[in-house]
PDB file of C-alpha atoms in Angstrom:
ATOM      1  CA  MET C   1       0.000   0.000   0.000  1.00 78.00           C
ATOM      2  CA  GLY C   2       1.312   3.454  -0.914  1.00 83.00           C
ATOM      3  CA  LYS C   3       1.355   6.398   1.450  1.00 95.00           C
ATOM      4  CA  VAL C   4      -2.172   7.659   1.943  1.00 98.00           C
ATOM      5  CA  ALA C   5      -3.212  11.245   1.256  1.00 98.00           C
ATOM      6  CA  LEU C   6      -6.584  12.523   2.416  1.00 98.00           C
ATOM      7  CA  ILE C   7      -7.650  15.429   0.239  1.00 98.00           C
ATOM      8  CA  THR C   8     -10.669  17.617   0.907  1.00 98.00           C
ATOM      9  CA  GLY C   9     -12.275  19.457  -1.972  1.00 98.00           C
ATOM     10  CA  ALA C  10     -10.918  16.747  -4.258  1.00 98.00           C
ATOM     11  CA  SER C  11     -13.691  16.945  -6.855  1.00 97.00           C
ATOM     12  CA  SER C  12     -12.234  19.881  -8.790  1.00 96.00           C
ATOM     13  CA  GLY C  13      -9.483  22.455  -9.135  1.00 95.00           C
ATOM     14  CA  ILE C  14      -6.341  22.337  -7.009  1.00 96.00           C
ATOM     15  CA  GLY C  15      -7.662  19.445  -4.882  1.00 97.00           C
ATOM     16  CA  ARG C  16      -8.284  17.229  -7.909  1.00 97.00           C
ATOM     17  CA  GLU C  17      -4.832  18.016  -9.295  1.00 97.00           C
ATOM     18  CA  LEU C  18      -3.197  17.248  -5.962  1.00 97.00           C
ATOM     19  CA  ALA C  19      -5.010  13.898  -5.932  1.00 98.00           C
ATOM     20  CA  ARG C  20      -3.739  13.155  -9.432  1.00 98.00           C
ATOM     21  CA  LEU C  21      -0.178  14.124  -8.513  1.00 97.00           C
ATOM     22  CA  HIS C  22      -0.202  11.922  -5.425  1.00 97.00           C
ATOM     23  CA  ALA C  23      -1.567   8.973  -7.402  1.00 97.00           C
ATOM     24  CA  GLU C  24       1.026   9.507 -10.141  1.00 96.00           C
ATOM     25  CA  LYS C  25       3.680   9.060  -7.441  1.00 94.00           C
ATOM     26  CA  GLY C  26       2.080   5.767  -6.416  1.00 96.00           C
ATOM     27  CA  GLY C  27       0.243   7.034  -3.362  1.00 97.00           C
ATOM     28  CA  ASP C  28      -3.224   5.949  -2.316  1.00 98.00           C
ATOM     29  CA  VAL C  29      -5.872   8.597  -1.872  1.00 98.00           C
ATOM     30  CA  ILE C  30      -8.948   9.337   0.179  1.00 98.00           C
ATOM     31  CA  LEU C  31     -11.077  11.723  -1.829  1.00 98.00           C
ATOM     32  CA  VAL C  32     -13.423  13.965   0.133  1.00 98.00           C
ATOM     33  CA  ALA C  33     -16.012  16.346  -1.290  1.00 98.00           C
ATOM     34  CA  ARG C  34     -19.761  16.846  -1.572  1.00 97.00           C
ATOM     35  CA  ARG C  35     -20.123  15.514  -5.108  1.00 96.00           C
ATOM     36  CA  GLY C  36     -19.876  11.752  -4.753  1.00 95.00           C
ATOM     37  CA  GLU C  37     -20.429  10.962  -8.414  1.00 97.00           C
ATOM     38  CA  VAL C  38     -17.547  13.225  -9.474  1.00 97.00           C
ATOM     39  CA  LEU C  39     -15.318  11.646  -6.827  1.00 98.00           C
ATOM     40  CA  ARG C  40     -16.195   8.138  -7.995  1.00 98.00           C
ATOM     41  CA  GLN C  41     -15.191   9.089 -11.548  1.00 98.00           C
ATOM     42  CA  LEU C  42     -11.884  10.428 -10.229  1.00 98.00           C
ATOM     43  CA  LYS C  43     -11.377   7.258  -8.150  1.00 98.00           C
ATOM     44  CA  ASP C  44     -11.875   5.124 -11.281  1.00 98.00           C
ATOM     45  CA  GLU C  45      -9.500   7.344 -13.255  1.00 98.00           C
ATOM     46  CA  LEU C  46      -6.729   7.144 -10.642  1.00 98.00           C
ATOM     47  CA  GLU C  47      -7.079   3.423  -9.972  1.00 98.00           C
ATOM     48  CA  THR C  48      -7.042   2.624 -13.685  1.00 98.00           C
ATOM     49  CA  ALA C  49      -4.238   4.987 -14.665  1.00 97.00           C
ATOM     50  CA  TRP C  50      -1.872   4.460 -11.744  1.00 97.00           C
ATOM     51  CA  GLY C  51      -2.866   1.196 -10.087  1.00 97.00           C
ATOM     52  CA  VAL C  52      -3.380   2.873  -6.728  1.00 98.00           C
ATOM     53  CA  GLN C  53      -6.240   2.460  -4.280  1.00 98.00           C
ATOM     54  CA  ALA C  54      -8.746   5.238  -3.740  1.00 98.00           C
ATOM     55  CA  GLN C  55     -11.546   5.743  -1.247  1.00 98.00           C
ATOM     56  CA  VAL C  56     -14.424   8.156  -1.625  1.00 98.00           C
ATOM     57  CA  ILE C  57     -15.988   9.951   1.312  1.00 98.00           C
ATOM     58  CA  GLU C  58     -18.966  12.131   0.483  1.00 98.00           C
ATOM     59  CA  ALA C  59     -19.064  14.957   2.990  1.00 98.00           C
ATOM     60  CA  ASP C  60     -20.141  18.564   3.174  1.00 98.00           C
ATOM     61  CA  LEU C  61     -17.700  20.466   5.350  1.00 98.00           C
ATOM     62  CA  VAL C  62     -20.358  23.079   6.064  1.00 98.00           C
ATOM     63  CA  ASP C  63     -21.777  20.438   8.416  1.00 98.00           C
ATOM     64  CA  GLU C  64     -19.994  20.720  11.748  1.00 97.00           C
ATOM     65  CA  LYS C  65     -20.251  16.945  12.221  1.00 98.00           C
ATOM     66  CA  ALA C  66     -18.419  16.250   8.931  1.00 98.00           C
ATOM     67  CA  PRO C  67     -14.808  16.229  10.207  1.00 98.00           C
ATOM     68  CA  ARG C  68     -15.622  13.623  12.888  1.00 98.00           C
ATOM     69  CA  MET C  69     -17.575  11.557  10.347  1.00 98.00           C
ATOM     70  CA  ILE C  70     -14.602  11.631   7.943  1.00 98.00           C
ATOM     71  CA  PHE C  71     -12.174  10.650  10.697  1.00 98.00           C
ATOM     72  CA  GLU C  72     -14.361   7.747  11.806  1.00 98.00           C
ATOM     73  CA  ALA C  73     -14.784   6.534   8.214  1.00 98.00           C
ATOM     74  CA  VAL C  74     -10.996   6.506   7.769  1.00 98.00           C
ATOM     75  CA  GLU C  75     -10.518   4.723  11.097  1.00 98.00           C
ATOM     76  CA  ALA C  76     -13.063   2.095  10.087  1.00 98.00           C
ATOM     77  CA  SER C  77     -11.227   1.478   6.805  1.00 97.00           C
ATOM     78  CA  GLY C  78      -7.961   0.810   8.616  1.00 97.00           C
ATOM     79  CA  TRP C  79      -6.078   3.262   6.419  1.00 98.00           C
ATOM     80  CA  GLU C  80      -3.418   5.464   7.992  1.00 97.00           C
ATOM     81  CA  VAL C  81      -3.320   9.047   6.732  1.00 98.00           C
ATOM     82  CA  GLU C  82       0.253  10.178   6.051  1.00 97.00           C
ATOM     83  CA  TYR C  83      -0.632  13.334   4.108  1.00 97.00           C
ATOM     84  CA  LEU C  84      -3.550  15.510   5.182  1.00 98.00           C
ATOM     85  CA  ILE C  85      -4.380  18.049   2.490  1.00 98.00           C
ATOM     86  CA  ASN C  86      -6.948  20.573   3.676  1.00 98.00           C
ATOM     87  CA  ASN C  87      -7.936  22.078   0.365  1.00 98.00           C
ATOM     88  CA  ALA C  88     -11.705  22.614   0.578  1.00 97.00           C
ATOM     89  CA  GLY C  89     -12.760  26.210   0.779  1.00 96.00           C
ATOM     90  CA  PHE C  90     -14.807  28.869  -0.879  1.00 95.00           C
ATOM     91  CA  GLY C  91     -15.174  32.631  -1.084  1.00 95.00           C
ATOM     92  CA  GLY C  92     -17.710  35.270  -1.837  1.00 95.00           C
ATOM     93  CA  ARG C  93     -17.681  38.859  -2.962  1.00 94.00           C
ATOM     94  CA  GLY C  94     -19.593  41.942  -1.835  1.00 96.00           C
ATOM     95  CA  LYS C  95     -19.812  44.415   0.985  1.00 97.00           C
ATOM     96  CA  PHE C  96     -19.887  42.533   4.264  1.00 97.00           C
ATOM     97  CA  HIS C  97     -23.049  44.219   5.554  1.00 98.00           C
ATOM     98  CA  GLU C  98     -24.880  43.362   2.335  1.00 97.00           C
ATOM     99  CA  ARG C  99     -23.848  39.727   2.126  1.00 97.00           C
ATOM    100  CA  ASP C 100     -25.977  36.861   3.341  1.00 98.00           C
ATOM    101  CA  TRP C 101     -24.999  35.894   6.877  1.00 98.00           C
ATOM    102  CA  GLN C 102     -25.483  32.179   6.280  1.00 98.00           C
ATOM    103  CA  ASP C 103     -23.005  32.300   3.374  1.00 97.00           C
ATOM    104  CA  GLU C 104     -20.434  34.089   5.541  1.00 98.00           C
ATOM    105  CA  ARG C 105     -20.991  31.652   8.387  1.00 98.00           C
ATOM    106  CA  ASP C 106     -20.679  28.647   6.065  1.00 98.00           C
ATOM    107  CA  MET C 107     -17.463  30.097   4.646  1.00 98.00           C
ATOM    108  CA  MET C 108     -15.957  30.324   8.133  1.00 98.00           C
ATOM    109  CA  GLN C 109     -17.130  26.785   8.893  1.00 98.00           C
ATOM    110  CA  VAL C 110     -15.464  25.289   5.800  1.00 98.00           C
ATOM    111  CA  ASN C 111     -12.376  27.509   5.516  1.00 98.00           C
ATOM    112  CA  VAL C 112     -11.571  27.728   9.225  1.00 98.00           C
ATOM    113  CA  VAL C 113     -13.477  25.394  11.555  1.00 98.00           C
ATOM    114  CA  SER C 114     -13.515  22.188   9.496  1.00 98.00           C
ATOM    115  CA  LEU C 115      -9.860  22.630   8.479  1.00 98.00           C
ATOM    116  CA  THR C 116      -8.876  23.100  12.112  1.00 98.00           C
ATOM    117  CA  ALA C 117     -11.031  20.190  13.270  1.00 98.00           C
ATOM    118  CA  LEU C 118      -9.571  17.776  10.692  1.00 98.00           C
ATOM    119  CA  THR C 119      -6.067  18.837  11.683  1.00 98.00           C
ATOM    120  CA  HIS C 120      -6.930  18.289  15.336  1.00 98.00           C
ATOM    121  CA  LEU C 121      -8.312  14.834  14.576  1.00 98.00           C
ATOM    122  CA  PHE C 122      -5.468  13.517  12.378  1.00 98.00           C
ATOM    123  CA  LEU C 123      -2.408  15.269  13.825  1.00 98.00           C
ATOM    124  CA  PRO C 124      -2.113  13.238  17.071  1.00 98.00           C
ATOM    125  CA  GLN C 125      -1.586  10.016  15.054  1.00 98.00           C
ATOM    126  CA  MET C 126       1.106  11.684  12.972  1.00 98.00           C
ATOM    127  CA  VAL C 127       2.911  12.907  16.071  1.00 98.00           C
ATOM    128  CA  ALA C 128       2.641   9.449  17.660  1.00 98.00           C
ATOM    129  CA  ARG C 129       4.175   7.891  14.518  1.00 97.00           C
ATOM    130  CA  ASN C 130       6.622  10.797  14.196  1.00 98.00           C
ATOM    131  CA  SER C 131       5.723  10.951  10.544  1.00 96.00           C
ATOM    132  CA  GLY C 132       3.270  12.948   8.452  1.00 96.00           C
ATOM    133  CA  ARG C 133       2.706  16.029   6.394  1.00 96.00           C
ATOM    134  CA  ILE C 134      -0.087  18.542   6.418  1.00 97.00           C
ATOM    135  CA  LEU C 135      -0.717  20.877   3.515  1.00 97.00           C
ATOM    136  CA  ASN C 136      -3.241  23.610   4.193  1.00 98.00           C
ATOM    137  CA  VAL C 137      -4.380  25.443   1.092  1.00 97.00           C
ATOM    138  CA  SER C 138      -4.544  29.100   2.057  1.00 98.00           C
ATOM    139  CA  SER C 139      -4.215  32.027  -0.340  1.00 96.00           C
ATOM    140  CA  THR C 140      -2.118  35.093  -1.005  1.00 94.00           C
ATOM    141  CA  ALA C 141      -5.283  36.779   0.282  1.00 94.00           C
ATOM    142  CA  SER C 142      -4.076  35.726   3.719  1.00 96.00           C
ATOM    143  CA  LEU C 143      -1.316  38.337   3.614  1.00 94.00           C
ATOM    144  CA  LEU C 144      -3.503  41.450   3.685  1.00 94.00           C
ATOM    145  CA  PRO C 145      -7.047  42.621   4.502  1.00 95.00           C
ATOM    146  CA  GLY C 146      -9.575  42.234   1.688  1.00 96.00           C
ATOM    147  CA  PRO C 147     -12.292  44.857   1.245  1.00 97.00           C
ATOM    148  CA  MET C 148     -15.205  43.325  -0.733  1.00 96.00           C
ATOM    149  CA  LYS C 149     -14.153  39.862   0.443  1.00 96.00           C
ATOM    150  CA  ALA C 150     -13.590  40.647   4.092  1.00 97.00           C
ATOM    151  CA  VAL C 151     -14.510  37.268   5.567  1.00 98.00           C
ATOM    152  CA  TYR C 152     -12.707  35.268   2.869  1.00 97.00           C
ATOM    153  CA  TYR C 153      -9.426  37.158   3.338  1.00 97.00           C
ATOM    154  CA  ALA C 154      -9.759  36.941   7.121  1.00 98.00           C
ATOM    155  CA  SER C 155     -10.436  33.193   6.935  1.00 98.00           C
ATOM    156  CA  LYS C 156      -7.285  32.666   4.865  1.00 98.00           C
ATOM    157  CA  ALA C 157      -5.259  34.826   7.269  1.00 98.00           C
ATOM    158  CA  PHE C 158      -6.331  32.345   9.930  1.00 98.00           C
ATOM    159  CA  VAL C 159      -5.209  29.370   7.810  1.00 98.00           C
ATOM    160  CA  THR C 160      -1.719  30.754   7.203  1.00 98.00           C
ATOM    161  CA  SER C 161      -1.241  31.901  10.800  1.00 98.00           C
ATOM    162  CA  PHE C 162      -2.544  28.626  12.228  1.00 98.00           C
ATOM    163  CA  SER C 163      -0.405  26.519   9.865  1.00 98.00           C
ATOM    164  CA  ASN C 164       2.789  28.440  10.629  1.00 98.00           C
ATOM    165  CA  ALA C 165       2.117  28.323  14.381  1.00 98.00           C
ATOM    166  CA  ILE C 166       1.560  24.569  14.633  1.00 98.00           C
ATOM    167  CA  ALA C 167       4.507  23.942  12.309  1.00 97.00           C
ATOM    168  CA  GLU C 168       6.705  25.534  14.962  1.00 97.00           C
ATOM    169  CA  GLU C 169       5.005  23.553  17.743  1.00 98.00           C
ATOM    170  CA  LEU C 170       6.065  20.417  15.844  1.00 98.00           C
ATOM    171  CA  HIS C 171       9.698  21.535  15.381  1.00 96.00           C
ATOM    172  CA  ASP C 172      11.038  18.533  17.278  1.00 96.00           C
ATOM    173  CA  THR C 173       9.056  15.982  15.247  1.00 97.00           C
ATOM    174  CA  ARG C 174       9.163  14.722  11.677  1.00 96.00           C
ATOM    175  CA  VAL C 175       5.678  16.093  11.047  1.00 97.00           C
ATOM    176  CA  THR C 176       5.566  19.161   8.821  1.00 96.00           C
ATOM    177  CA  VAL C 177       2.864  21.719   8.175  1.00 97.00           C
ATOM    178  CA  THR C 178       2.918  23.818   5.020  1.00 96.00           C
ATOM    179  CA  ALA C 179       0.626  26.655   3.988  1.00 97.00           C
ATOM    180  CA  LEU C 180       0.135  26.835   0.226  1.00 96.00           C
ATOM    181  CA  LEU C 181      -0.703  30.373  -0.884  1.00 96.00           C
ATOM    182  CA  PRO C 182      -2.009  30.435  -4.450  1.00 95.00           C
ATOM    183  CA  GLY C 183      -2.613  33.708  -6.196  1.00 92.00           C
ATOM    184  CA  ALA C 184      -5.453  33.942  -8.692  1.00 87.00           C
ATOM    185  CA  THR C 185      -6.105  30.407  -9.949  1.00 87.00           C
ATOM    186  CA  ASP C 186      -8.393  29.284 -12.731  1.00 82.00           C
ATOM    187  CA  THR C 187     -10.823  26.976 -10.902  1.00 80.00           C
ATOM    188  CA  GLU C 188     -14.542  26.319 -10.525  1.00 74.00           C
ATOM    189  CA  PHE C 189     -14.187  27.830  -7.079  1.00 67.00           C
ATOM    190  CA  ALA C 190     -13.166  31.173  -8.573  1.00 66.00           C
ATOM    191  CA  ALA C 191     -16.093  31.177 -10.961  1.00 69.00           C
ATOM    192  CA  ARG C 192     -18.581  30.134  -8.275  1.00 65.00           C
ATOM    193  CA  SER C 193     -17.378  32.848  -5.920  1.00 64.00           C
ATOM    194  CA  GLY C 194     -17.676  35.546  -8.569  1.00 63.00           C
ATOM    195  CA  MET C 195     -13.931  36.072  -8.279  1.00 63.00           C
ATOM    196  CA  ASP C 196     -13.130  35.397 -11.930  1.00 64.00           C
ATOM    197  CA  LYS C 197     -14.912  38.632 -12.865  1.00 63.00           C
ATOM    198  CA  THR C 198     -12.201  40.757 -11.251  1.00 64.00           C
ATOM    199  CA  ARG C 199      -9.075  41.917 -13.077  1.00 62.00           C
ATOM    200  CA  LEU C 200      -7.061  39.903 -10.593  1.00 64.00           C
ATOM    201  CA  PHE C 201      -8.025  36.849 -12.668  1.00 67.00           C
ATOM    202  CA  ASP C 202      -6.883  38.200 -16.026  1.00 68.00           C
ATOM    203  CA  ASN C 203      -3.720  36.050 -15.847  1.00 72.00           C
ATOM    204  CA  ALA C 204      -4.857  33.311 -13.478  1.00 83.00           C
ATOM    205  CA  ALA C 205      -2.579  30.298 -12.961  1.00 89.00           C
ATOM    206  CA  SER C 206      -3.768  26.787 -13.770  1.00 93.00           C
ATOM    207  CA  ALA C 207      -4.826  24.478 -10.959  1.00 94.00           C
ATOM    208  CA  ARG C 208      -2.182  21.988 -12.144  1.00 94.00           C
ATOM    209  CA  SER C 209       0.691  24.461 -11.798  1.00 93.00           C
ATOM    210  CA  VAL C 210      -0.427  25.483  -8.302  1.00 94.00           C
ATOM    211  CA  ALA C 211      -0.777  21.840  -7.269  1.00 94.00           C
ATOM    212  CA  LEU C 212       2.724  21.129  -8.579  1.00 93.00           C
ATOM    213  CA  ASP C 213       4.119  23.923  -6.411  1.00 92.00           C
ATOM    214  CA  GLY C 214       2.318  22.542  -3.381  1.00 93.00           C
ATOM    215  CA  TYR C 215       3.229  18.936  -3.996  1.00 91.00           C
ATOM    216  CA  GLN C 216       6.975  18.329  -4.098  1.00 82.00           C
ATOM    217  CA  PRO C 217       7.888  14.828  -2.995  1.00 57.00           C
TER     218      PRO C 217
ATOM    219  CA  MET I   1       5.037  18.012  -0.481  1.00 67.00           C
ATOM    220  CA  MET I   2       7.724  20.413   0.577  1.00 68.00           C
ATOM    221  CA  ALA I   3       8.870  18.925   3.829  1.00 72.00           C
ATOM    222  CA  GLY I   4       9.608  21.617   6.346  1.00 76.00           C
ATOM    223  CA  LYS I   5       8.699  24.563   4.154  1.00 91.00           C
ATOM    224  CA  LEU I   6       6.364  26.848   6.072  1.00 95.00           C
ATOM    225  CA  THR I   7       4.820  28.760   3.224  1.00 94.00           C
ATOM    226  CA  VAL I   8       4.686  28.232  -0.533  1.00 94.00           C
ATOM    227  CA  ILE I   9       3.492  31.101  -2.713  1.00 93.00           C
ATOM    228  CA  SER I  10       2.238  29.963  -6.103  1.00 93.00           C
ATOM    229  CA  GLY I  11       0.657  31.205  -9.313  1.00 89.00           C
ATOM    230  CA  MET I  12       1.919  34.770  -9.218  1.00 88.00           C
ATOM    231  CA  SER I  13       3.769  36.753 -11.846  1.00 87.00           C
ATOM    232  CA  PHE I  14       7.066  38.450 -11.006  1.00 88.00           C
ATOM    233  CA  GLY I  15       5.263  41.794 -10.752  1.00 88.00           C
ATOM    234  CA  GLN I  16       2.630  40.379  -8.406  1.00 87.00           C
ATOM    235  CA  ARG I  17       5.319  38.828  -6.194  1.00 88.00           C
ATOM    236  CA  LEU I  18       7.144  42.142  -6.061  1.00 91.00           C
ATOM    237  CA  ALA I  19       3.933  43.948  -5.122  1.00 88.00           C
ATOM    238  CA  LEU I  20       3.324  41.381  -2.383  1.00 88.00           C
ATOM    239  CA  HIS I  21       6.759  42.060  -0.881  1.00 89.00           C
ATOM    240  CA  LEU I  22       5.949  45.771  -0.778  1.00 91.00           C
ATOM    241  CA  VAL I  23       2.772  45.218   1.282  1.00 90.00           C
ATOM    242  CA  PRO I  24       4.434  45.805   4.681  1.00 90.00           C
ATOM    243  CA  PHE I  25       5.847  49.120   3.454  1.00 93.00           C
ATOM    244  CA  THR I  26       2.625  50.416   1.890  1.00 93.00           C
ATOM    245  CA  PRO I  27       0.406  52.796   3.909  1.00 94.00           C
ATOM    246  CA  LYS I  28      -2.598  50.786   5.097  1.00 94.00           C
ATOM    247  CA  LYS I  29      -5.227  53.113   3.626  1.00 95.00           C
ATOM    248  CA  VAL I  30      -3.555  53.017   0.209  1.00 94.00           C
ATOM    249  CA  LEU I  31      -3.345  49.243   0.381  1.00 93.00           C
ATOM    250  CA  LEU I  32      -7.015  48.845   1.346  1.00 95.00           C
ATOM    251  CA  ARG I  33      -8.139  51.177  -1.439  1.00 95.00           C
ATOM    252  CA  GLU I  34      -6.110  49.277  -4.037  1.00 92.00           C
ATOM    253  CA  VAL I  35      -7.432  45.891  -2.892  1.00 92.00           C
ATOM    254  CA  ARG I  36     -10.997  47.229  -2.968  1.00 94.00           C
ATOM    255  CA  LYS I  37     -10.512  48.441  -6.543  1.00 93.00           C
ATOM    256  CA  VAL I  38      -8.963  45.157  -7.648  1.00 88.00           C
ATOM    257  CA  GLN I  39     -11.917  43.318  -6.130  1.00 89.00           C
ATOM    258  CA  GLY I  40     -14.347  45.443  -8.101  1.00 88.00           C
ATOM    259  CA  GLY I  41     -15.591  47.616  -5.244  1.00 85.00           C
TER     260      GLY I  41
END
């Protein structure tokens, strides 16, 4: 069995490319996202092309119970997660006071709370084994405040700060934590969030190139 | 994955990377105004 990577938001964009890269290197994958049918197609693709094993876990990280459900499903399978890739996230554009509160709340749940919960669930095993890598997909938006996307930028600031902080806490282990900060990237996420309409996305990078930067064996 | 690397910046042109490095030296109000404009506000 190859080293196992659990990837959230694996159904499209950077997450899907990270899954492909890991499989190309002979690693097994646990694919997590809402769209089960898309994940099952990706599972078939990876198993056929690279001879690896893939698991699908359908989960919506807006649901606060999702991280625990994912952890328990992995435990039940007997697989040991060596790479945790917290990629799922979404954004939204508009003045904060005019945006729908539920959308903002859901964004914080997925981008911040679920990412932190999954890290809290899987990290103790990595520390006990003295082996593991966590890749948290943040954004260059984490480096400054973001008028018109206030909650999104703030949520990514959390991801980078949190990742850097726990990386230092783990300095005496062989567990690493990396924050990946993509700039404008051409993904479904960008289109869905209305971000691709801004001039920031005129020269957006491909999801594959960003995934390659994040994944260096 | 880059073992031990804290932060990996990706998908930015040279000019964008340069601008990012200037963020700490840019007056906050100027920075906020520019981000707002870029985001279509």
